Amino acid sequence: MKNLHFEDLKNTVCVLTGGGGAIGSSLGVYLSEMGIKMAILDLNGPRAKEVAEEIKAKTGNEAIGLETNVLDKNSLVAAKKIINTKLGKVNFLINAAGGNSPKGTTDLEQLENISEENLQKSFYGMDIDGFRKVYDLNFNGTLLPSMVFSTDMLDQGKGAIVNFSSMSAFHPLTRVGAYSAAKAAISNFTEWLAVHLAKQNIRVNAVAPGFFVGEQNRFLLYDEKTGKLSARGKKIIKNTPMGRFGEYEEIHGTVTYLLSDLAKFVTGIVIPIDGGFNAFSGV
Ligand code: NAD
């Protein structure tokens, strides 16, 4: 199969949720450079529009930015109408909206000595609404856009969805209980939907980034006061065989591959992009 220049991607339409975020905004420019018309969706409307303008200025390709809530079906349906009118039918969906919050995170890695204070900092002190919000954003925020945008793929007899899982899906990271549960659910759902839609020629895969510094995890990786690596940040680097955090650009190639016909017999997989973190036992 000859597809050295990703010709199949040219003039296609891709919806990118969380397109205003750290990974989404850099991925949007890259995919536009491949000739894909980009619909940048984000809860932060001004940021979505700003990213779309950046894309147009950098690549000269079509792009639109829309304020959209991935947890609200009506908002997604309204966005789809605009995308269909302005860019055409949707070929690809990338579910990059997601993230963690201190409210779904415990202060303690493990509960060792029982005291009032330690219980409060452990699982027992967790804010259930915070847990629910993190879980919903990641899981339902992947489920609902998949339901809304893949209908165009059904009509066209072809399409691809790329979800964002995480290292936390393979082995849960300490402290981030809600995020880990949601990302594990995303990996599982990726396989389920891949099977469900396989006969429709709609492929569903996921990427599982390792550690990339962004706003959502900066507070876990760096000490706020000193700006130095936190104990957790140091632990991550020690357990990443390549010995560093990732650069956002290092996600682009894998996502492009999963969208393109180069991966036309690939569905239901989760690809780690992690400098070897997931392969390393720590010894
Ligand atoms: P980010 O916080 O920079 O971007 C997330 C974007 O999602 C933001 O622009 C935010 O406004 C948007 N968003 C939040 N709630 C929304 C909603 N209800 N509707 C629509 N948009 C909403 O995060 P990022 O680092 O770019 O991460 C992107 C994806 O990659 C996330 O799913 C994240 O969990 C995953 N991930 C990131 C890392 C990392 O190291 N940065 C590692 C593993 C997985």
XYZ file of C-alpha atoms and ligand atoms in Angstrom:
327
model
C 0.000 0.000 0.000
C 1.516 3.295 -1.103
C 0.480 6.228 1.016
C 3.673 8.083 1.741
C 2.091 11.520 1.836
C -1.227 10.784 3.587
C -3.171 11.759 0.433
C -6.313 10.163 1.893
C -6.408 12.822 4.618
C -6.554 15.805 2.261
C -9.857 17.745 2.291
C -11.361 15.549 4.975
C -13.128 17.032 8.014
C -11.964 16.382 11.575
C -13.706 17.349 14.806
C -11.244 17.905 17.645
C -12.779 18.285 21.114
C -10.650 20.003 23.741
C -9.081 21.710 20.739
C -8.247 24.774 22.814
C -6.070 22.754 25.204
C -2.351 22.117 25.304
C -2.352 18.910 23.258
C -5.399 19.800 21.121
C -4.125 23.178 19.949
C -0.791 21.798 18.812
C -2.415 18.737 17.199
C -4.932 20.955 15.351
C -2.198 22.859 13.534
C -0.388 19.661 12.588
C -3.491 17.954 11.184
C -4.374 21.083 9.245
C -0.905 20.977 7.715
C -1.819 17.475 6.481
C -4.713 19.049 4.543
C -7.507 18.238 7.006
C -10.285 20.812 7.587
C -10.397 21.289 11.357
C -13.382 21.945 13.635
C -11.948 23.068 16.966
C -14.448 22.468 19.773
C -13.878 23.670 23.323
C -15.888 24.765 26.334
C -13.735 27.871 26.183
C -15.275 29.465 23.068
C -12.827 32.378 22.653
C -9.898 29.953 22.922
C -11.464 27.611 20.313
C -11.857 30.548 17.915
C -8.322 31.755 18.622
C -6.893 28.291 17.811
C -8.932 28.134 14.586
C -7.563 31.561 13.575
C -4.014 30.413 14.383
C -4.532 27.322 12.225
C -5.821 29.355 9.281
C -2.946 31.826 9.551
C -0.311 29.091 9.777
C -1.592 26.636 7.169
C -4.016 28.578 4.950
C -6.488 25.715 5.374
C -10.114 25.907 6.495
C -10.782 25.777 10.244
C -13.587 26.841 12.566
C -13.680 27.278 16.327
C -16.894 26.592 18.240
C -17.851 26.896 21.891
C -19.142 23.399 22.660
C -19.757 21.415 25.819
C -18.900 17.736 25.315
C -21.231 16.862 28.206
C -24.272 18.417 26.540
C -25.778 16.535 23.592
C -27.706 19.600 22.362
C -24.522 21.617 22.261
C -22.803 18.855 20.238
C -25.717 18.545 17.813
C -25.726 22.337 17.316
C -21.963 22.259 16.622
C -22.432 19.420 14.124
C -24.990 21.451 12.153
C -22.542 24.343 11.813
C -19.656 22.013 10.887
C -21.755 20.264 8.220
C -22.735 23.607 6.693
C -19.321 25.227 6.821
C -16.886 22.327 6.322
C -18.921 19.286 5.192
C -19.568 15.812 6.600
C -17.379 14.661 9.478
C -14.757 12.017 8.600
C -12.803 11.963 11.853
C -13.347 12.621 15.537
C -10.611 13.132 18.103
C -11.862 13.112 21.696
C -9.202 15.200 23.436
C -11.425 17.076 25.908
C -10.631 15.727 29.340
C -8.446 16.248 32.329
C -7.968 15.965 36.032
C -8.832 18.231 38.938
C -7.527 18.495 42.510
C -11.135 17.754 43.553
C -10.898 14.215 42.176
C -7.461 13.676 43.712
C -6.379 12.506 47.182
C -3.552 14.261 49.017
C -2.126 10.954 50.222
C -0.725 8.241 47.953
C -1.506 5.560 50.541
C -3.369 5.557 53.827
C -0.751 4.531 56.380
C -1.319 5.975 59.853
C -4.961 6.500 60.690
C -5.779 9.932 62.122
C -8.601 12.447 61.534
C -6.264 14.489 59.327
C -5.012 11.526 57.311
C -8.512 10.184 56.755
C -9.502 13.586 55.379
C -6.515 13.487 52.996
C -7.327 9.960 51.824
C -10.074 8.229 49.865
C -12.435 8.843 52.824
C -12.089 12.617 52.492
C -12.714 12.646 48.750
C -15.332 15.019 47.427
C -17.826 12.783 45.597
C -18.958 15.659 43.369
C -15.334 16.318 42.424
C -14.895 12.615 41.656
C -18.047 12.610 39.531
C -17.025 15.715 37.582
C -13.630 14.280 36.624
C -15.173 10.927 35.722
C -17.954 12.504 33.648
C -15.717 14.930 31.779
C -13.383 12.172 30.652
C -15.785 9.301 30.071
C -19.102 10.910 29.099
C -17.112 13.599 27.297
C -15.834 10.815 25.007
C -19.069 8.837 24.779
C -21.413 11.671 23.752
C -19.314 13.224 20.932
C -18.733 9.693 19.564
C -22.495 9.178 19.438
C -23.185 12.517 17.749
C -20.360 12.844 15.205
C -19.998 9.224 14.049
C -23.452 9.386 12.403
C -21.741 11.193 9.493
C -19.266 8.308 9.287
C -22.168 5.843 9.100
C -23.585 7.799 6.151
C -20.217 7.714 4.377
C -19.414 4.064 5.131
C -16.057 5.037 6.616
C -14.509 6.954 9.475
C -12.112 6.951 12.393
C -12.302 7.988 16.033
C -9.253 8.549 18.237
C -9.791 8.730 21.996
C -7.431 9.993 24.680
C -6.656 7.391 27.314
C -3.715 7.623 29.721
C -0.999 5.682 31.515
C -3.449 5.656 34.402
C -5.672 3.277 32.434
C -3.102 0.434 32.425
C -2.052 0.708 36.089
C -3.804 3.427 38.095
C -1.506 6.202 39.264
C -1.696 6.986 42.965
C -3.884 9.914 44.082
C -5.843 10.353 40.816
C -8.619 7.839 41.491
C -11.371 9.460 39.449
C -9.126 10.169 36.468
C -7.750 6.605 36.495
C -11.210 5.034 36.619
C -12.413 7.242 33.764
C -9.393 6.613 31.538
C -9.660 2.845 32.115
C -13.303 3.152 31.067
C -12.214 5.024 27.920
C -9.783 2.233 26.961
C -12.496 -0.357 27.525
C -15.084 1.694 25.602
C -12.588 2.112 22.735
C -12.485 -1.668 22.338
C -16.231 -2.023 22.742
C -17.123 0.614 20.160
C -14.449 -0.680 17.772
C -16.171 -4.069 17.743
C -19.637 -2.540 17.562
C -18.847 -0.368 14.523
C -16.328 -2.592 12.725
C -18.831 -3.745 10.073
C -19.544 -0.081 9.329
C -15.848 0.500 8.547
C -15.578 2.968 11.411
C -12.333 2.419 13.300
C -12.043 3.341 16.970
C -8.625 3.562 18.620
C -6.966 5.467 21.426
C -3.643 6.976 22.341
C -2.348 6.834 25.903
C 0.087 9.694 26.444
C 2.665 9.346 29.181
C 3.716 12.504 30.958
C 3.480 15.822 29.159
C 3.489 18.949 31.276
C 0.249 20.928 30.946
C -1.952 23.095 33.135
C -3.937 20.135 34.487
C -0.938 18.242 35.931
C 1.599 21.016 36.541
C 0.571 21.103 40.210
C 1.468 17.423 40.531
C 4.785 17.485 38.657
C 6.356 20.733 39.897
C 6.571 22.366 43.304
C 4.467 25.555 43.085
C 6.852 27.589 45.260
C 10.286 26.487 44.069
C 9.397 25.593 40.463
C 11.527 22.471 40.884
C 10.398 18.929 40.102
C 8.112 17.604 42.845
C 8.871 14.251 44.463
C 6.220 12.833 42.127
C 7.797 14.504 39.086
C 11.161 12.966 40.007
C 9.557 9.547 40.445
C 7.983 9.778 36.980
C 11.258 10.702 35.301
C 12.985 7.839 37.133
C 10.337 5.437 35.820
C 10.412 6.735 32.249
C 13.194 4.809 30.487
C 13.780 7.769 28.127
C 14.363 9.944 31.212
C 12.216 12.978 30.343
C 8.679 14.337 29.948
C 7.143 14.199 26.460
C 6.817 17.064 23.963
C 3.327 17.657 22.537
C 4.652 17.218 18.979
C 5.442 13.620 19.867
C 1.714 12.815 19.899
C 1.040 14.065 16.346
C 2.481 11.154 14.355
C 0.576 8.417 16.179
C -2.758 10.238 15.883
C -2.172 10.917 12.169
C -1.368 7.256 11.589
C -4.552 6.152 13.372
C -6.690 8.500 11.259
C -5.117 7.557 7.948
C -5.631 4.564 5.667
C -2.202 3.342 6.778
C -4.150 2.020 9.767
C -7.162 0.795 7.766
C -7.082 -2.697 9.399
C -6.295 -1.309 12.860
C -9.161 -0.927 15.299
C -9.704 -1.323 19.042
C -6.147 -0.595 20.153
C -4.653 1.784 22.700
C -1.157 3.016 21.801
C 1.088 4.295 24.600
C 3.175 7.387 23.750
C 5.226 7.351 26.889
C 9.000 7.033 26.495
C 8.705 3.444 27.720
C 6.914 4.190 31.036
C 4.294 1.472 30.574
C 6.845 -1.166 29.580
C 9.111 -0.573 32.589
C 8.652 -2.558 35.783
C 10.721 -0.106 37.812
C 13.532 -2.626 38.324
P -5.845 20.647 28.647
O -6.448 20.848 29.991
O -4.758 21.547 28.213
O -6.996 20.692 27.540
C -8.281 20.172 27.745
C -9.272 21.085 27.030
O -10.572 20.550 27.212
C -9.298 22.535 27.588
O -9.086 23.451 26.550
C -10.685 22.651 28.194
O -11.244 23.960 28.062
C -11.471 21.632 27.381
N -12.669 21.201 28.091
C -12.833 20.980 29.420
N -14.100 20.646 29.688
C -14.762 20.652 28.510
C -16.110 20.394 28.134
N -17.040 20.064 29.035
N -16.438 20.502 26.830
C -15.520 20.842 25.905
N -14.238 21.108 26.195
C -13.860 21.002 27.486
O -5.383 19.107 28.595
P -4.322 18.401 27.635
O -3.048 18.233 28.385
O -4.314 19.055 26.295
O -4.978 16.951 27.531
C -5.783 16.535 26.432
C -6.220 15.093 26.665
O -5.074 14.266 26.841
C -7.053 14.927 27.938
O -8.024 13.947 27.728
C -6.055 14.431 28.946
O -6.644 13.709 29.971
C -5.176 13.557 28.058
N -3.851 13.314 28.607
C -2.981 14.332 28.835
C -1.718 14.039 29.352
C -0.716 15.106 29.617
O 0.370 14.773 30.137
N -0.987 16.385 29.301
C -1.375 12.708 29.622
C -2.300 11.698 29.367
C -3.529 12.000 28.842
